mmCIF file of C-alpha atoms in Angstrom:
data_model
loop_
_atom_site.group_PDB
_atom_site.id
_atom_site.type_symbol
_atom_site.label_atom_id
_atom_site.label_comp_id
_atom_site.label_asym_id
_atom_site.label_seq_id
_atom_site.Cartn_x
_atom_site.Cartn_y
_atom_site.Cartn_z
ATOM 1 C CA UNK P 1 -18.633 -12.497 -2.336
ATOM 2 C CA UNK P 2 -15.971 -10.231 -1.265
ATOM 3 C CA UNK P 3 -15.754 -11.160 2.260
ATOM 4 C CA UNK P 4 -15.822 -15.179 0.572
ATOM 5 C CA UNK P 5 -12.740 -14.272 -1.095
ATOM 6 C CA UNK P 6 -10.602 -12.495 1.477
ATOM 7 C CA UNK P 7 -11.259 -15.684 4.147
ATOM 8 C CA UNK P 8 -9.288 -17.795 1.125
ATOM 9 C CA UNK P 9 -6.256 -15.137 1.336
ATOM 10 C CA UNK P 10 -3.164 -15.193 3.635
ATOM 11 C CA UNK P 11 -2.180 -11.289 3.978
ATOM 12 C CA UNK P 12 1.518 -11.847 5.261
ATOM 13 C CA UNK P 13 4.446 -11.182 3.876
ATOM 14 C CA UNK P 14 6.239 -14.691 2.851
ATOM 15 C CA UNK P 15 9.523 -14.057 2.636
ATOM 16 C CA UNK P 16 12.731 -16.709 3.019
ATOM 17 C CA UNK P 17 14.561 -15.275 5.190
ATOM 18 C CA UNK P 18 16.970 -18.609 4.883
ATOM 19 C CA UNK P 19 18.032 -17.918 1.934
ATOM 20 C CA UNK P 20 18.625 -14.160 1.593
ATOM 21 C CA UNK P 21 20.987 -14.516 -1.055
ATOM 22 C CA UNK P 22 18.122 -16.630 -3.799
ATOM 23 C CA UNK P 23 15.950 -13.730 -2.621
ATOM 24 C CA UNK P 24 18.222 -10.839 -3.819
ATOM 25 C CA UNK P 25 18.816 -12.809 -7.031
ATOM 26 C CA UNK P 26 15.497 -12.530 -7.831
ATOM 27 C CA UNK P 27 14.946 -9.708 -7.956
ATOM 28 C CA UNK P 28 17.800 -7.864 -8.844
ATOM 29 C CA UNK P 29 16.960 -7.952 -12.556
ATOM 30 C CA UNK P 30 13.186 -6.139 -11.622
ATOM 31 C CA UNK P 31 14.405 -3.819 -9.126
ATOM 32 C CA UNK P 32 13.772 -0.185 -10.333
ATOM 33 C CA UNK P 33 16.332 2.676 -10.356
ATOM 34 C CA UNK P 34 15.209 4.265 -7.219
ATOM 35 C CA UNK P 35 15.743 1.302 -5.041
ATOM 36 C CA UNK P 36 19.129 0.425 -6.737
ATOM 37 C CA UNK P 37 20.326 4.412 -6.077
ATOM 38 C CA UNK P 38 19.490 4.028 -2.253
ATOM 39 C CA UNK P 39 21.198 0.769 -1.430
ATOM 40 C CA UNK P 40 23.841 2.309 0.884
ATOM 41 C CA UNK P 41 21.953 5.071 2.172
ATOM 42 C CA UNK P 42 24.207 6.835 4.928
ATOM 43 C CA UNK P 43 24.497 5.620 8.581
ATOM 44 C CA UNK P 44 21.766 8.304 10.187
ATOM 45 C CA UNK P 45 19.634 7.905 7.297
ATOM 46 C CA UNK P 46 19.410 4.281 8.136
ATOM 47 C CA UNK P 47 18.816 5.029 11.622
ATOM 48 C CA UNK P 48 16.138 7.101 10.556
ATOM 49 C CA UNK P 49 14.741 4.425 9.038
ATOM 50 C CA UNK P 50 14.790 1.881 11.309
ATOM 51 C CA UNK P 51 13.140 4.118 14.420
ATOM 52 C CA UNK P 52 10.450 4.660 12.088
ATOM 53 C CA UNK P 53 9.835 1.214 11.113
ATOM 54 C CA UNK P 54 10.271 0.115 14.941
ATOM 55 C CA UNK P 55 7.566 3.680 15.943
ATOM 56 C CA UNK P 56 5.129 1.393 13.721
ATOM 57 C CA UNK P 57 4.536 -0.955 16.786
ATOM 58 C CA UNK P 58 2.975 1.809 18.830
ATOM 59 C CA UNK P 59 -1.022 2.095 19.359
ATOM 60 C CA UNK P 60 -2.341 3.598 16.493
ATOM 61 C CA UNK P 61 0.874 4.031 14.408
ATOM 62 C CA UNK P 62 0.142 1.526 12.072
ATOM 63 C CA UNK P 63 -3.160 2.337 10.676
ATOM 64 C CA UNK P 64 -6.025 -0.585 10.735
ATOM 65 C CA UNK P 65 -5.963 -2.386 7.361
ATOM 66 C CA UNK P 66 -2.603 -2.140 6.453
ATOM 67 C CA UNK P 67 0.387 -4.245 6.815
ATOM 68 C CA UNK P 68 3.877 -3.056 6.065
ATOM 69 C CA UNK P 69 7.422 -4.884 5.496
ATOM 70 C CA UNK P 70 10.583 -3.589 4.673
ATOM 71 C CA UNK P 71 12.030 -5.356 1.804
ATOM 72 C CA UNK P 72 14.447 -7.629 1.439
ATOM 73 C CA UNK P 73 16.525 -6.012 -0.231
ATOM 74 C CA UNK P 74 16.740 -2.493 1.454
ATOM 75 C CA UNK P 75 15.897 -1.321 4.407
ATOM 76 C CA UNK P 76 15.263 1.852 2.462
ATOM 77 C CA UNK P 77 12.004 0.227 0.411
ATOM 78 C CA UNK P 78 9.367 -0.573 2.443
ATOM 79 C CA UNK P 79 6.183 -2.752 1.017
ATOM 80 C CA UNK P 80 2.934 -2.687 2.132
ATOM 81 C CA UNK P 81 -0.505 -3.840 1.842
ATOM 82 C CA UNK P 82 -3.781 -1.860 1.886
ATOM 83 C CA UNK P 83 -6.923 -3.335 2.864
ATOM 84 C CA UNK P 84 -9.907 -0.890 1.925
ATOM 85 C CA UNK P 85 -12.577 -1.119 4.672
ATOM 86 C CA UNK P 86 -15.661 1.631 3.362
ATOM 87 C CA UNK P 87 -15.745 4.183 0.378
ATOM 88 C CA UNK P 88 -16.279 3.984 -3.101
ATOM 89 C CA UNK P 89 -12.994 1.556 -3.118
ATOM 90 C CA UNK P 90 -14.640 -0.537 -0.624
ATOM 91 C CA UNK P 91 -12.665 -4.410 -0.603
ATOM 92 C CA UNK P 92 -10.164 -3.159 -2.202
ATOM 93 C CA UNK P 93 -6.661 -5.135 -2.016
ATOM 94 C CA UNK P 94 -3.871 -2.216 -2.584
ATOM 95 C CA UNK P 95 -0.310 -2.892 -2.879
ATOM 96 C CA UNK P 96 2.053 -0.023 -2.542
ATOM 97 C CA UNK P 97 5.851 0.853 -1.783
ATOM 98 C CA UNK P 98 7.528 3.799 0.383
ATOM 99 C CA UNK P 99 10.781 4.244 -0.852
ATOM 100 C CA UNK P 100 13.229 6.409 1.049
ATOM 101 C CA UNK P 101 15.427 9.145 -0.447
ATOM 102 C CA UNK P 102 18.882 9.081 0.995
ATOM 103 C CA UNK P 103 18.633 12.372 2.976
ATOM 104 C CA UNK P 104 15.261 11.322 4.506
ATOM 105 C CA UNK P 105 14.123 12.962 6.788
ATOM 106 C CA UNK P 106 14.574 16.180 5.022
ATOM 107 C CA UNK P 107 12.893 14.884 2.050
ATOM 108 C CA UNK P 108 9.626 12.652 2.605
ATOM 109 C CA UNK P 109 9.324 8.923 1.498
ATOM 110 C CA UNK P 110 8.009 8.539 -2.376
ATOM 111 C CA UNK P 111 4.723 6.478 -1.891
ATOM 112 C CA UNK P 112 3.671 4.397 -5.446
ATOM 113 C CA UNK P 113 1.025 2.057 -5.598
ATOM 114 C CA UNK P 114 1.846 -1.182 -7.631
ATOM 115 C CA UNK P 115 -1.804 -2.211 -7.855
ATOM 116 C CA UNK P 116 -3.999 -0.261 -10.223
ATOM 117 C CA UNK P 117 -6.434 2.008 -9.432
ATOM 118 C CA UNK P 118 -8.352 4.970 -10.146
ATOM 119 C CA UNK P 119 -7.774 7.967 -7.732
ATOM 120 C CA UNK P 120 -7.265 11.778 -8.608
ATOM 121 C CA UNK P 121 -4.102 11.557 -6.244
ATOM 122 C CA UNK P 122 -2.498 8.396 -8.588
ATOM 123 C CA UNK P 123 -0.586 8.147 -11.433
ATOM 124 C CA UNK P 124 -2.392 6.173 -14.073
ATOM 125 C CA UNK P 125 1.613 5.860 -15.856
ATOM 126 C CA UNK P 126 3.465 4.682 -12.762
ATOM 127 C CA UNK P 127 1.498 4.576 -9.959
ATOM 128 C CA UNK P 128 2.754 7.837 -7.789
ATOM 129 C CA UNK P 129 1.019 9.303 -5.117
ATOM 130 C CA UNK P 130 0.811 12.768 -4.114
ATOM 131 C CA UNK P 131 2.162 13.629 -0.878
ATOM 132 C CA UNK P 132 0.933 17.247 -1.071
ATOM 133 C CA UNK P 133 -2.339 17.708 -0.022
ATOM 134 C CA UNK P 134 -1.355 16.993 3.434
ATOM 135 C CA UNK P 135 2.668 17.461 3.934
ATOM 136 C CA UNK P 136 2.737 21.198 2.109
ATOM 137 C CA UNK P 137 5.537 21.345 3.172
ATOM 138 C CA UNK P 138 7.086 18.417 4.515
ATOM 139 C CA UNK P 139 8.505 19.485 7.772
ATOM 140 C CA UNK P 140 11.463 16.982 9.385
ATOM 141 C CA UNK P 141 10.973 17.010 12.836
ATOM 142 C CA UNK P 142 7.188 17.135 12.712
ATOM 143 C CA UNK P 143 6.066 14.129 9.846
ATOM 144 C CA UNK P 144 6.771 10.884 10.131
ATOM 145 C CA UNK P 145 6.067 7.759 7.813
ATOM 146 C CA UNK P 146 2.994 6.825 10.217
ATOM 147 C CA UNK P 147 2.053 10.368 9.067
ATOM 148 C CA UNK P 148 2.390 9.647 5.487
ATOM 149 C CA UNK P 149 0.576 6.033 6.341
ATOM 150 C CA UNK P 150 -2.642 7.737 7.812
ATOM 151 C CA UNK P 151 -2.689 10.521 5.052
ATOM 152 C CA UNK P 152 -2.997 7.029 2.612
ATOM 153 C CA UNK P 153 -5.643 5.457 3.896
ATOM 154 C CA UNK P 154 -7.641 8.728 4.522
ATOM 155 C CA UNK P 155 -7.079 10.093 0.937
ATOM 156 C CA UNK P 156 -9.337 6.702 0.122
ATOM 157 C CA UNK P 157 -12.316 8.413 2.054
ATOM 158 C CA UNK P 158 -15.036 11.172 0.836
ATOM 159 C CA UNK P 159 -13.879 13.846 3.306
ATOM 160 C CA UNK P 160 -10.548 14.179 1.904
ATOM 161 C CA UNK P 161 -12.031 13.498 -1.816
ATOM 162 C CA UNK P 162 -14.088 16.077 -1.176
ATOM 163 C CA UNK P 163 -11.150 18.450 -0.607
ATOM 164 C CA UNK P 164 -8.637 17.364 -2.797
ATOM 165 C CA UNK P 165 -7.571 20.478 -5.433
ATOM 166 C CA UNK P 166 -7.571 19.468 -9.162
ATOM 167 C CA UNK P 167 -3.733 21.310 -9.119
ATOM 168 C CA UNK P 168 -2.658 18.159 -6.590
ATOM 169 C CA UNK P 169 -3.919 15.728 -8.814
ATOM 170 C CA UNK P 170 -1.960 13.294 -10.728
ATOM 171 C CA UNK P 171 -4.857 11.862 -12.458
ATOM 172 C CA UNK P 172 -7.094 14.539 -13.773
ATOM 173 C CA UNK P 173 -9.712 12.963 -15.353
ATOM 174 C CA UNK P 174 -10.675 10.889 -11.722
ATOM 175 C CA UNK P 175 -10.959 14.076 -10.596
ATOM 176 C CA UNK P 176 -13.058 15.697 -12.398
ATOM 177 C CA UNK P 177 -15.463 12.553 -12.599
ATOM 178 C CA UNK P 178 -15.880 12.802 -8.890
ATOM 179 C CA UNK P 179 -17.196 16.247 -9.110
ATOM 180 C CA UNK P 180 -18.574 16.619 -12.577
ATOM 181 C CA UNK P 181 -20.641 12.543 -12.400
ATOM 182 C CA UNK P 182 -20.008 10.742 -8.925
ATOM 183 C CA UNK P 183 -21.848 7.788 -10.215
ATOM 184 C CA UNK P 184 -19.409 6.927 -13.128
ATOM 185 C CA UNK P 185 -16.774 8.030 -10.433
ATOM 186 C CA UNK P 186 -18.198 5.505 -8.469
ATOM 187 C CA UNK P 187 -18.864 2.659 -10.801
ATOM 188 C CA UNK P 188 -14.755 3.132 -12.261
ATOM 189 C CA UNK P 189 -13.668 2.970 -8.066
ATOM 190 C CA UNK P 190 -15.678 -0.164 -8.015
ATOM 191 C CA UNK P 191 -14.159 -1.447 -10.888
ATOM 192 C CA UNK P 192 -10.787 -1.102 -10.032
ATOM 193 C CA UNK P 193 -11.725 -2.310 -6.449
ATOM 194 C CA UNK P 194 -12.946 -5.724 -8.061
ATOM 195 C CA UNK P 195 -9.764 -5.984 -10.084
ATOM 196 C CA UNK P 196 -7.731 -5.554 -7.199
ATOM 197 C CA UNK P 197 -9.375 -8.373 -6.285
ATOM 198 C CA UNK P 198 -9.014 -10.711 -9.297
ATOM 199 C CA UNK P 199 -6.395 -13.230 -8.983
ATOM 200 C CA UNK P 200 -4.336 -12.085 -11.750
ATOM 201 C CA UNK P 201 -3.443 -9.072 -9.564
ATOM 202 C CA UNK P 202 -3.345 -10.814 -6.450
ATOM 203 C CA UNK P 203 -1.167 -13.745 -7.435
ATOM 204 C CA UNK P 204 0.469 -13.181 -10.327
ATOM 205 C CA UNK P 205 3.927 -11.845 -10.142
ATOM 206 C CA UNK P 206 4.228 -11.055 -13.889
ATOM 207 C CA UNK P 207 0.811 -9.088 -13.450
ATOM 208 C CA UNK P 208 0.969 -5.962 -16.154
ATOM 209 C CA UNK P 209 0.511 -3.097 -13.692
ATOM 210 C CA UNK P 210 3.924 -4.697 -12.073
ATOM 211 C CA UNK P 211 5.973 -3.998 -15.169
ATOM 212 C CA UNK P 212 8.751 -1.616 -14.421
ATOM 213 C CA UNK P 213 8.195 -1.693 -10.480
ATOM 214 C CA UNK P 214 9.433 -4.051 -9.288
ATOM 215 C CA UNK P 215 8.558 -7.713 -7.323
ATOM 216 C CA UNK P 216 6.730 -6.743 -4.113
ATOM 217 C CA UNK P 217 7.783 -8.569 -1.067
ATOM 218 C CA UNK P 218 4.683 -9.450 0.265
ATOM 219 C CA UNK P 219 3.118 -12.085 -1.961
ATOM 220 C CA UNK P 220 -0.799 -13.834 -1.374
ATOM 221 C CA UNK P 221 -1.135 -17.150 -1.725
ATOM 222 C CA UNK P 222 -4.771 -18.544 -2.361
ATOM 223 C CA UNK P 223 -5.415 -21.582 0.423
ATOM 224 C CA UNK P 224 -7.723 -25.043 -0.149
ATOM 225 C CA UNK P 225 -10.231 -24.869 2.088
ATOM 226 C CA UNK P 226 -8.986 -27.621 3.838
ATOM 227 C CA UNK P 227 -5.843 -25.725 4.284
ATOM 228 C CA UNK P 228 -7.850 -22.322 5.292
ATOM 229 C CA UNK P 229 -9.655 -24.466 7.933
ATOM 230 C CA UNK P 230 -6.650 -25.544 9.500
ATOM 231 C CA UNK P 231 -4.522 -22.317 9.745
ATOM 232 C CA UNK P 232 -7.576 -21.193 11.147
ATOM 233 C CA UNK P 233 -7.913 -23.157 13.851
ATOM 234 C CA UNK P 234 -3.862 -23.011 14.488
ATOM 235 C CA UNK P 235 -4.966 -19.086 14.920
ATOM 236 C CA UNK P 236 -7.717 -19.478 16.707
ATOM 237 C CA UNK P 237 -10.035 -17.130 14.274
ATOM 238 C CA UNK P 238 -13.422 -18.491 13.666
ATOM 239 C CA UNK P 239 -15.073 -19.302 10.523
ATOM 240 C CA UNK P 240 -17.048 -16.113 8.915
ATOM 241 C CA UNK P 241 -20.555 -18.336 9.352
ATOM 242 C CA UNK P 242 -19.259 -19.054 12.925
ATOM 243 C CA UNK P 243 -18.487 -15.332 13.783
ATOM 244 C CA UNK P 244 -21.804 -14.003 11.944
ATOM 245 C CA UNK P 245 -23.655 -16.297 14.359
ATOM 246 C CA UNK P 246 -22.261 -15.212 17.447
#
């Protein structure tokens, strides 16, 4: 049913670039305080930025399942998409943000997931994700955001569940489910995988675990299957019954 659900989704960003100005407008009343604080971020900060976002390009920079845009808005607020492949958050459809402090790269990108779900390493209140367990400490000339990408999608997987401290976690009680009862672990991780599936969260800008984030740049919209079949074809990807066959 899963796999039924993601063939009826279009996982780019859509974004009118022809109008900039109606863009910025409409968001500039949902924008949080981070983003507005960072809007002129200084010239080598920028820089900074930009490499990084152009490093993304390279062979295995951009980790599998995930699609990133910078907003908009800044160039220091990046959005991105998550698509969970295996795990106990298996199908999972995860929206996040990187947002850039203004003397990055000394300080690393704050990662916060928009879409809600239940991890030890996430905020239940606002979504934040702990950096820690892999960038103690965040060294400069060594990380990089494809760093901080990777360290995402593995802290989704049992190895690094399994080694995750309870002192790293922002949501306790996820944690000590996982290692106290795995199976109602398990079933909540399911749960919040099928919500992030629902299309409430997928397509619905005024979705409750948005509130006080923010409007993320890359928005789904759900296709008729006449109009999946024919984007299809303009691709060239074959139907799921097609590719199962062959």
């Amino acid at each position: 049913m899963a796999s039924r659900m993601l063939s009826s989704l279009v996982p780019t960003p859509t974004l009118d670039l022809s109008n900039p100005a109606k863009a910025r407008s409409s968001r500039q009343n949902t924008r949080t305080a981070s983003v507005s604080n960072d809007l002129a971020p200084p010239p080598l900060t920028r820089t900074a930025v930009s490499l990084e976002y152009a490093s993304l390009r390279h062979t295995g920079h951009c980790p599998l399942g995930m699609y990133v845009t910078p907003s908009p808005d800044s160039l220091m607020v990046w959005d991105a998409v998550f698509f969970v492949h295996q795990g106990y958050y298996t199908d999972s459809i995860l929206k996040f943000r990187l947002t850039f402090p203004p003397n990055y790269p000394e300080r690393p990108p704050v990662v916060q997931f928009l879409t809600d779900i239940f991890h030890p390493l996430i905020s239940q209140q606002d979504g934040k994700f702990n950096l820690a367990p892999r960038f103690r400490p965040w060294r400069p000339k060594e990380h990089h955001v494809f760093d901080v990408l990777h360290w995402v999608k593995a802290a989704f997987k049992k190895h690094a569940l399994d080694e995750i401290q309870e002192s790293d976690c922002f949501n306790k009680e996820a944690f000590r489910l996982y290692h106290d009862t795995t199976s109602s672990f398990a079933a909540l991780a399911t749960q919040s995988s099928m919500l992030s599936q629902s299309a409430s969260a997928l397509f619905d800008k005024d979705h409750p675990s948005m509130a006080g984030k923010g409007s993320h740049s890359m928005q789904f919209k759900e296709l008729k299957p006449e109009q999946l079949s024919a984007l299809r074809a303009r691709l060239g990807i074959q139907d799921w019954e097609d590719e199962s066959a062959s």
